[in-house]
Amino acid sequence: MQQGLTETMAVPMLSPAARRRQLREKVIAGFITLMAFTGIAALVLILVFVAKEALALFTEAEARHEASLSKMFLPQVARVGRPATFTWQPVSNVPKVSMIPLFIGTLKTTAVSMLVAVPVGVFGALYAAEFAPRRLRELLKPVIELLAGIPSVVLGFFALMVMATFLQDTFGLNTRLNAVVAGLGLALAIVPVIFTVAEDSLTAVPRSYREASLALGATPWETAWKVVLPAAAPGILAACVLGFGRAIGETMIILMASGNAAIVSANLGDSVRSLSATIAAEMGEVVVGSPHYSILFFIGVQLFIFTFVLNMLASAWTKKVIKRLTGSAS
Amino acid sequence: MKTFLKSLVAVLLVALPVAARAGTVTVKGSDTMVILGQRWAEEFMKKAPATKVQVTGGGSGTGLAALQNGTTDIAMSSREMKDAESKKLRARYNTTGEEIAVAKDGVTFYVNAGNPVTALTLEQLRGIYLGDITNWKEVGGPDAAIVVYSRENSSGTYVFVKDNVLDGEDYTSSAQTLPGTAAVVNAVAKEKHGIGYGGAAYAKGIKELNVKKGNEEIAPSADNIKTGKYPLSRNLYFYLRNKPASEVKAFIDFALSPEGQAVVTKVGYFPVK
């Protein structure tokens, strides 16, 4: 735009049509800039709002007493005469607000879902991009993307009604609703995310790479695995990060299928309570401004920080990978 | 299942303030009372088509919070208002609020239909929900771990059981919390070793436990709940900020009329009059 301006000054004699075109360009550029800054402003304002609501935890005496950082992250004595534990029990005569069971719950469901969704999504994309006949590929892509269009409440309902009983009968789990059921339900939601982005980055790998590899005598499988997949690594990593972000923030499926018991255990067959589902389940009941309310917003801040840090790490790593692939060119 | 989904939606919607409009009565709160509230609204709107009555669930705490935040005209609650809540109400609106009992209900404990246990004492129920009793054989059942279902802590039934069965102590942390009584019933119906609780109106496809008192087993029957003989009977309430006026008054008067109380019986609860 700078250049355009100086040009206008240097060449004052423009035809009316050219001037109109220039004006139109300027209006469009301004509109796009406005939209971009609206997006950024919205994001910043949301963050400010969420952080402001959570801030009361640190500034108000009542909230500080009820939910200090040590109460959130260190074990507390729940019942007199019992050992100190990590307990999430915010509605109680003595509120107990340990974040640890919620962290564990979130990590368990996220781990299960990523364990399932990453291989399915990435290998599905690799198959669609490299091996599937054209016709099948044209069918496969929209069908999997359609899965992304299913509302998560429907996926949650499916996990609750169908998968839970099936998994319990098959594996003899103690409880119907647990991290495995919730994680698998979650996987249904993130497979299309990972698949779509990974497939796009795989098909974007230049044809010449494949041709060179095949010309050197590599089999199609070797080409796909050792050439195309590494070349698309940054995009595939981005797909996984996107999937991870969705998994950590996804609420409805977990709310419905996880059992929502805040248990500290490593067993995937136990019920779990996640950070996001806790916000959804409890935000309705709290009185605005109470310590419990602030804690729920604080959980929101933590979720934000998680995904933010993860995205930063991923983008740093992606840069490194790109550098390695392209040499020191960029 | 309908209420279950509705309550889920309500959980998501509670953050959105509902602007009160002229000719509109908003009713929000207890999931136990959602169906009842909706039937009342339907019948009432047939008689007074100019008035719109909007009924949503979300749990008693949700309704009472909405009352304090000024986003609903009537809060439905399956428990009495807490001191802290009426204090907030006084601070904001300088009123103590109006409490109107509109129906009666009994909290029933459910077990899977295949469970041989038919009655438990309040102490046994307390032990199970506190996490002191973890196997059915300790209360005369099969040798299997007890799977404990509870409601989300925004539920009035959650608070009722906490106050009346657990003496105010906390639920065991391995209690699985589900959104809505329908979800609890569904879970217990599918979980062989499950136990859950909720209003009597929802109890279909599972077995209702009697409460043992001494040698007597008291069933959660209509008579026992109406007379208060069943130890876990409760009132269902409407809460308001001020004395009811205009449309709100008309709606409440309808709910308490013989016609309105007939609706209570039809839905499966018990009339207050």
PDB file of N, CA and C in Angstrom, chain A residues 114-167:
ATOM      1  N   MET A 114      -5.922 -39.225  21.511  1.00  0.00           N
ATOM      2  CA  MET A 114      -4.815 -39.001  20.580  1.00  0.00           C
ATOM      3  C   MET A 114      -4.213 -40.326  20.130  1.00  0.00           C
ATOM      4  N   LEU A 115      -4.136 -41.263  21.070  1.00  0.00           N
ATOM      5  CA  LEU A 115      -3.581 -42.584  20.756  1.00  0.00           C
ATOM      6  C   LEU A 115      -4.367 -43.259  19.637  1.00  0.00           C
ATOM      7  N   VAL A 116      -5.656 -42.998  19.613  1.00  0.00           N
ATOM      8  CA  VAL A 116      -6.502 -43.597  18.583  1.00  0.00           C
ATOM      9  C   VAL A 116      -6.555 -42.711  17.342  1.00  0.00           C
ATOM     10  N   ALA A 117      -6.749 -41.409  17.563  1.00  0.00           N
ATOM     11  CA  ALA A 117      -7.049 -40.526  16.439  1.00  0.00           C
ATOM     12  C   ALA A 117      -5.825 -40.216  15.578  1.00  0.00           C
ATOM     13  N   VAL A 118      -4.621 -40.127  16.181  1.00  0.00           N
ATOM     14  CA  VAL A 118      -3.446 -39.776  15.375  1.00  0.00           C
ATOM     15  C   VAL A 118      -3.131 -40.859  14.342  1.00  0.00           C
ATOM     16  N   PRO A 119      -2.991 -42.129  14.759  1.00  0.00           N
ATOM     17  CA  PRO A 119      -2.745 -43.144  13.721  1.00  0.00           C
ATOM     18  C   PRO A 119      -3.871 -43.236  12.692  1.00  0.00           C
ATOM     19  N   VAL A 120      -5.104 -43.245  13.167  1.00  0.00           N
ATOM     20  CA  VAL A 120      -6.227 -43.368  12.238  1.00  0.00           C
ATOM     21  C   VAL A 120      -6.238 -42.177  11.276  1.00  0.00           C
ATOM     22  N   GLY A 121      -6.097 -40.979  11.822  1.00  0.00           N
ATOM     23  CA  GLY A 121      -6.144 -39.776  10.993  1.00  0.00           C
ATOM     24  C   GLY A 121      -4.991 -39.707  10.022  1.00  0.00           C
ATOM     25  N   VAL A 122      -3.759 -39.943  10.524  1.00  0.00           N
ATOM     26  CA  VAL A 122      -2.576 -39.776   9.676  1.00  0.00           C
ATOM     27  C   VAL A 122      -2.498 -40.884   8.632  1.00  0.00           C
ATOM     28  N   PHE A 123      -2.701 -42.140   9.066  1.00  0.00           N
ATOM     29  CA  PHE A 123      -2.606 -43.219   8.091  1.00  0.00           C
ATOM     30  C   PHE A 123      -3.777 -43.192   7.105  1.00  0.00           C
ATOM     31  N   GLY A 124      -4.927 -42.765   7.623  1.00  0.00           N
ATOM     32  CA  GLY A 124      -6.065 -42.594   6.715  1.00  0.00           C
ATOM     33  C   GLY A 124      -5.733 -41.564   5.654  1.00  0.00           C
ATOM     34  N   ALA A 125      -5.111 -40.473   6.065  1.00  0.00           N
ATOM     35  CA  ALA A 125      -4.746 -39.416   5.129  1.00  0.00           C
ATOM     36  C   ALA A 125      -3.688 -39.920   4.143  1.00  0.00           C
ATOM     37  N   LEU A 126      -2.726 -40.695   4.681  1.00  0.00           N
ATOM     38  CA  LEU A 126      -1.654 -41.223   3.821  1.00  0.00           C
ATOM     39  C   LEU A 126      -2.247 -42.149   2.763  1.00  0.00           C
ATOM     40  N   TYR A 127      -3.199 -42.964   3.196  1.00  0.00           N
ATOM     41  CA  TYR A 127      -3.849 -43.870   2.251  1.00  0.00           C
ATOM     42  C   TYR A 127      -4.605 -43.061   1.186  1.00  0.00           C
ATOM     43  N   ALA A 128      -5.378 -42.083   1.662  1.00  0.00           N
ATOM     44  CA  ALA A 128      -6.179 -41.302   0.722  1.00  0.00           C
ATOM     45  C   ALA A 128      -5.291 -40.542  -0.259  1.00  0.00           C
ATOM     46  N   ALA A 129      -4.163 -40.028   0.230  1.00  0.00           N
ATOM     47  CA  ALA A 129      -3.317 -39.189  -0.614  1.00  0.00           C
ATOM     48  C   ALA A 129      -2.443 -40.003  -1.549  1.00  0.00           C
ATOM     49  N   GLU A 130      -1.992 -41.215  -1.109  1.00  0.00           N
ATOM     50  CA  GLU A 130      -0.964 -41.921  -1.860  1.00  0.00           C
ATOM     51  C   GLU A 130      -1.451 -43.195  -2.551  1.00  0.00           C
ATOM     52  N   PHE A 131      -2.378 -43.896  -1.905  1.00  0.00           N
ATOM     53  CA  PHE A 131      -2.682 -45.231  -2.407  1.00  0.00           C
ATOM     54  C   PHE A 131      -4.083 -45.397  -2.978  1.00  0.00           C
ATOM     55  N   ALA A 132      -5.033 -44.610  -2.435  1.00  0.00           N
ATOM     56  CA  ALA A 132      -6.415 -44.843  -2.831  1.00  0.00           C
ATOM     57  C   ALA A 132      -6.611 -44.491  -4.299  1.00  0.00           C
ATOM     58  N   PRO A 133      -7.424 -45.316  -5.013  1.00  0.00           N
ATOM     59  CA  PRO A 133      -7.773 -44.923  -6.373  1.00  0.00           C
ATOM     60  C   PRO A 133      -8.548 -43.603  -6.337  1.00  0.00           C
ATOM     61  N   ARG A 134      -8.458 -42.847  -7.422  1.00  0.00           N
ATOM     62  CA  ARG A 134      -9.076 -41.523  -7.472  1.00  0.00           C
ATOM     63  C   ARG A 134     -10.515 -41.502  -6.990  1.00  0.00           C
ATOM     64  N   ARG A 135     -11.305 -42.458  -7.490  1.00  0.00           N
ATOM     65  CA  ARG A 135     -12.724 -42.507  -7.151  1.00  0.00           C
ATOM     66  C   ARG A 135     -12.928 -42.644  -5.649  1.00  0.00           C
ATOM     67  N   LEU A 136     -12.193 -43.611  -5.064  1.00  0.00           N
ATOM     68  CA  LEU A 136     -12.330 -43.893  -3.636  1.00  0.00           C
ATOM     69  C   LEU A 136     -11.921 -42.670  -2.826  1.00  0.00           C
ATOM     70  N   ARG A 137     -10.858 -42.030  -3.297  1.00  0.00           N
ATOM     71  CA  ARG A 137     -10.355 -40.872  -2.575  1.00  0.00           C
ATOM     72  C   ARG A 137     -11.390 -39.750  -2.578  1.00  0.00           C
ATOM     73  N   GLU A 138     -12.033 -39.599  -3.728  1.00  0.00           N
ATOM     74  CA  GLU A 138     -13.044 -38.550  -3.818  1.00  0.00           C
ATOM     75  C   GLU A 138     -14.252 -38.848  -2.948  1.00  0.00           C
ATOM     76  N   LEU A 139     -14.433 -40.128  -2.619  1.00  0.00           N
ATOM     77  CA  LEU A 139     -15.526 -40.500  -1.730  1.00  0.00           C
ATOM     78  C   LEU A 139     -15.080 -40.385  -0.269  1.00  0.00           C
ATOM     79  N   LEU A 140     -13.841 -40.857  -0.019  1.00  0.00           N
ATOM     80  CA  LEU A 140     -13.311 -40.966   1.349  1.00  0.00           C
ATOM     81  C   LEU A 140     -13.249 -39.610   2.036  1.00  0.00           C
ATOM     82  N   LYS A 141     -12.749 -38.630   1.304  1.00  0.00           N
ATOM     83  CA  LYS A 141     -12.520 -37.328   1.923  1.00  0.00           C
ATOM     84  C   LYS A 141     -13.807 -36.676   2.427  1.00  0.00           C
ATOM     85  N   PRO A 142     -14.800 -36.521   1.561  1.00  0.00           N
ATOM     86  CA  PRO A 142     -16.031 -35.893   2.081  1.00  0.00           C
ATOM     87  C   PRO A 142     -16.701 -36.703   3.177  1.00  0.00           C
ATOM     88  N   VAL A 143     -16.606 -38.036   3.111  1.00  0.00           N
ATOM     89  CA  VAL A 143     -17.266 -38.853   4.130  1.00  0.00           C
ATOM     90  C   VAL A 143     -16.629 -38.601   5.497  1.00  0.00           C
ATOM     91  N   ILE A 144     -15.298 -38.580   5.522  1.00  0.00           N
ATOM     92  CA  ILE A 144     -14.632 -38.343   6.811  1.00  0.00           C
ATOM     93  C   ILE A 144     -14.870 -36.913   7.277  1.00  0.00           C
ATOM     94  N   GLU A 145     -14.899 -35.997   6.317  1.00  0.00           N
ATOM     95  CA  GLU A 145     -15.152 -34.612   6.716  1.00  0.00           C
ATOM     96  C   GLU A 145     -16.575 -34.434   7.226  1.00  0.00           C
ATOM     97  N   LEU A 146     -17.467 -35.283   6.725  1.00  0.00           N
ATOM     98  CA  LEU A 146     -18.851 -35.242   7.215  1.00  0.00           C
ATOM     99  C   LEU A 146     -18.904 -35.565   8.705  1.00  0.00           C
ATOM    100  N   LEU A 147     -17.995 -36.455   9.105  1.00  0.00           N
ATOM    101  CA  LEU A 147     -17.919 -36.841  10.517  1.00  0.00           C
ATOM    102  C   LEU A 147     -17.665 -35.608  11.386  1.00  0.00           C
ATOM    103  N   ALA A 148     -16.936 -34.654  10.836  1.00  0.00           N
ATOM    104  CA  ALA A 148     -16.650 -33.433  11.586  1.00  0.00           C
ATOM    105  C   ALA A 148     -17.898 -32.601  11.776  1.00  0.00           C
ATOM    106  N   GLY A 149     -18.887 -32.835  10.896  1.00  0.00           N
ATOM    107  CA  GLY A 149     -20.097 -32.044  10.982  1.00  0.00           C
ATOM    108  C   GLY A 149     -21.099 -32.575  12.000  1.00  0.00           C
ATOM    109  N   ILE A 150     -20.854 -33.782  12.521  1.00  0.00           N
ATOM    110  CA  ILE A 150     -21.781 -34.335  13.514  1.00  0.00           C
ATOM    111  C   ILE A 150     -21.602 -33.556  14.812  1.00  0.00           C
ATOM    112  N   PRO A 151     -22.696 -33.019  15.359  1.00  0.00           N
ATOM    113  CA  PRO A 151     -22.564 -32.266  16.615  1.00  0.00           C
ATOM    114  C   PRO A 151     -21.995 -33.153  17.713  1.00  0.00           C
ATOM    115  N   SER A 152     -21.157 -32.573  18.549  1.00  0.00           N
ATOM    116  CA  SER A 152     -20.492 -33.401  19.557  1.00  0.00           C
ATOM    117  C   SER A 152     -21.484 -33.994  20.550  1.00  0.00           C
ATOM    118  N   VAL A 153     -22.631 -33.328  20.720  1.00  0.00           N
ATOM    119  CA  VAL A 153     -23.618 -33.891  21.653  1.00  0.00           C
ATOM    120  C   VAL A 153     -24.136 -35.228  21.130  1.00  0.00           C
ATOM    121  N   VAL A 154     -24.189 -35.362  19.809  1.00  0.00           N
ATOM    122  CA  VAL A 154     -24.630 -36.634  19.228  1.00  0.00           C
ATOM    123  C   VAL A 154     -23.561 -37.703  19.433  1.00  0.00           C
ATOM    124  N   LEU A 155     -22.292 -37.314  19.216  1.00  0.00           N
ATOM    125  CA  LEU A 155     -21.200 -38.256  19.450  1.00  0.00           C
ATOM    126  C   LEU A 155     -21.171 -38.683  20.916  1.00  0.00           C
ATOM    127  N   GLY A 156     -21.390 -37.721  21.807  1.00  0.00           N
ATOM    128  CA  GLY A 156     -21.417 -38.017  23.234  1.00  0.00           C
ATOM    129  C   GLY A 156     -22.535 -38.976  23.585  1.00  0.00           C
ATOM    130  N   PHE A 157     -23.685 -38.756  22.985  1.00  0.00           N
ATOM    131  CA  PHE A 157     -24.835 -39.613  23.225  1.00  0.00           C
ATOM    132  C   PHE A 157     -24.545 -41.031  22.733  1.00  0.00           C
ATOM    133  N   PHE A 158     -23.916 -41.113  21.569  1.00  0.00           N
ATOM    134  CA  PHE A 158     -23.537 -42.412  21.004  1.00  0.00           C
ATOM    135  C   PHE A 158     -22.573 -43.134  21.949  1.00  0.00           C
ATOM    136  N   ALA A 159     -21.569 -42.380  22.446  1.00  0.00           N
ATOM    137  CA  ALA A 159     -20.600 -42.978  23.369  1.00  0.00           C
ATOM    138  C   ALA A 159     -21.295 -43.455  24.638  1.00  0.00           C
ATOM    139  N   LEU A 160     -22.220 -42.640  25.129  1.00  0.00           N
ATOM    140  CA  LEU A 160     -22.926 -42.943  26.377  1.00  0.00           C
ATOM    141  C   LEU A 160     -23.828 -44.166  26.240  1.00  0.00           C
ATOM    142  N   MET A 161     -24.568 -44.229  25.134  1.00  0.00           N
ATOM    143  CA  MET A 161     -25.586 -45.267  25.018  1.00  0.00           C
ATOM    144  C   MET A 161     -25.055 -46.560  24.418  1.00  0.00           C
ATOM    145  N   VAL A 162     -24.180 -46.447  23.424  1.00  0.00           N
ATOM    146  CA  VAL A 162     -23.771 -47.630  22.678  1.00  0.00           C
ATOM    147  C   VAL A 162     -22.376 -48.114  23.079  1.00  0.00           C
ATOM    148  N   MET A 163     -21.380 -47.200  22.949  1.00  0.00           N
ATOM    149  CA  MET A 163     -20.002 -47.618  23.176  1.00  0.00           C
ATOM    150  C   MET A 163     -19.758 -48.062  24.612  1.00  0.00           C
ATOM    151  N   ALA A 164     -20.361 -47.346  25.575  1.00  0.00           N
ATOM    152  CA  ALA A 164     -20.087 -47.629  26.986  1.00  0.00           C
ATOM    153  C   ALA A 164     -20.418 -49.071  27.335  1.00  0.00           C
ATOM    154  N   THR A 165     -21.619 -49.508  26.987  1.00  0.00           N
ATOM    155  CA  THR A 165     -22.041 -50.868  27.313  1.00  0.00           C
ATOM    156  C   THR A 165     -21.202 -51.893  26.558  1.00  0.00           C
ATOM    157  N   PHE A 166     -20.949 -51.590  25.279  1.00  0.00           N
ATOM    158  CA  PHE A 166     -20.157 -52.518  24.469  1.00  0.00           C
ATOM    159  C   PHE A 166     -18.762 -52.711  25.060  1.00  0.00           C
ATOM    160  N   LEU A 167     -18.103 -51.618  25.407  1.00  0.00           N
ATOM    161  CA  LEU A 167     -16.741 -51.707  25.936  1.00  0.00           C
ATOM    162  C   LEU A 167     -16.714 -52.404  27.286  1.00  0.00           C
TER     163      LEU A 167
END
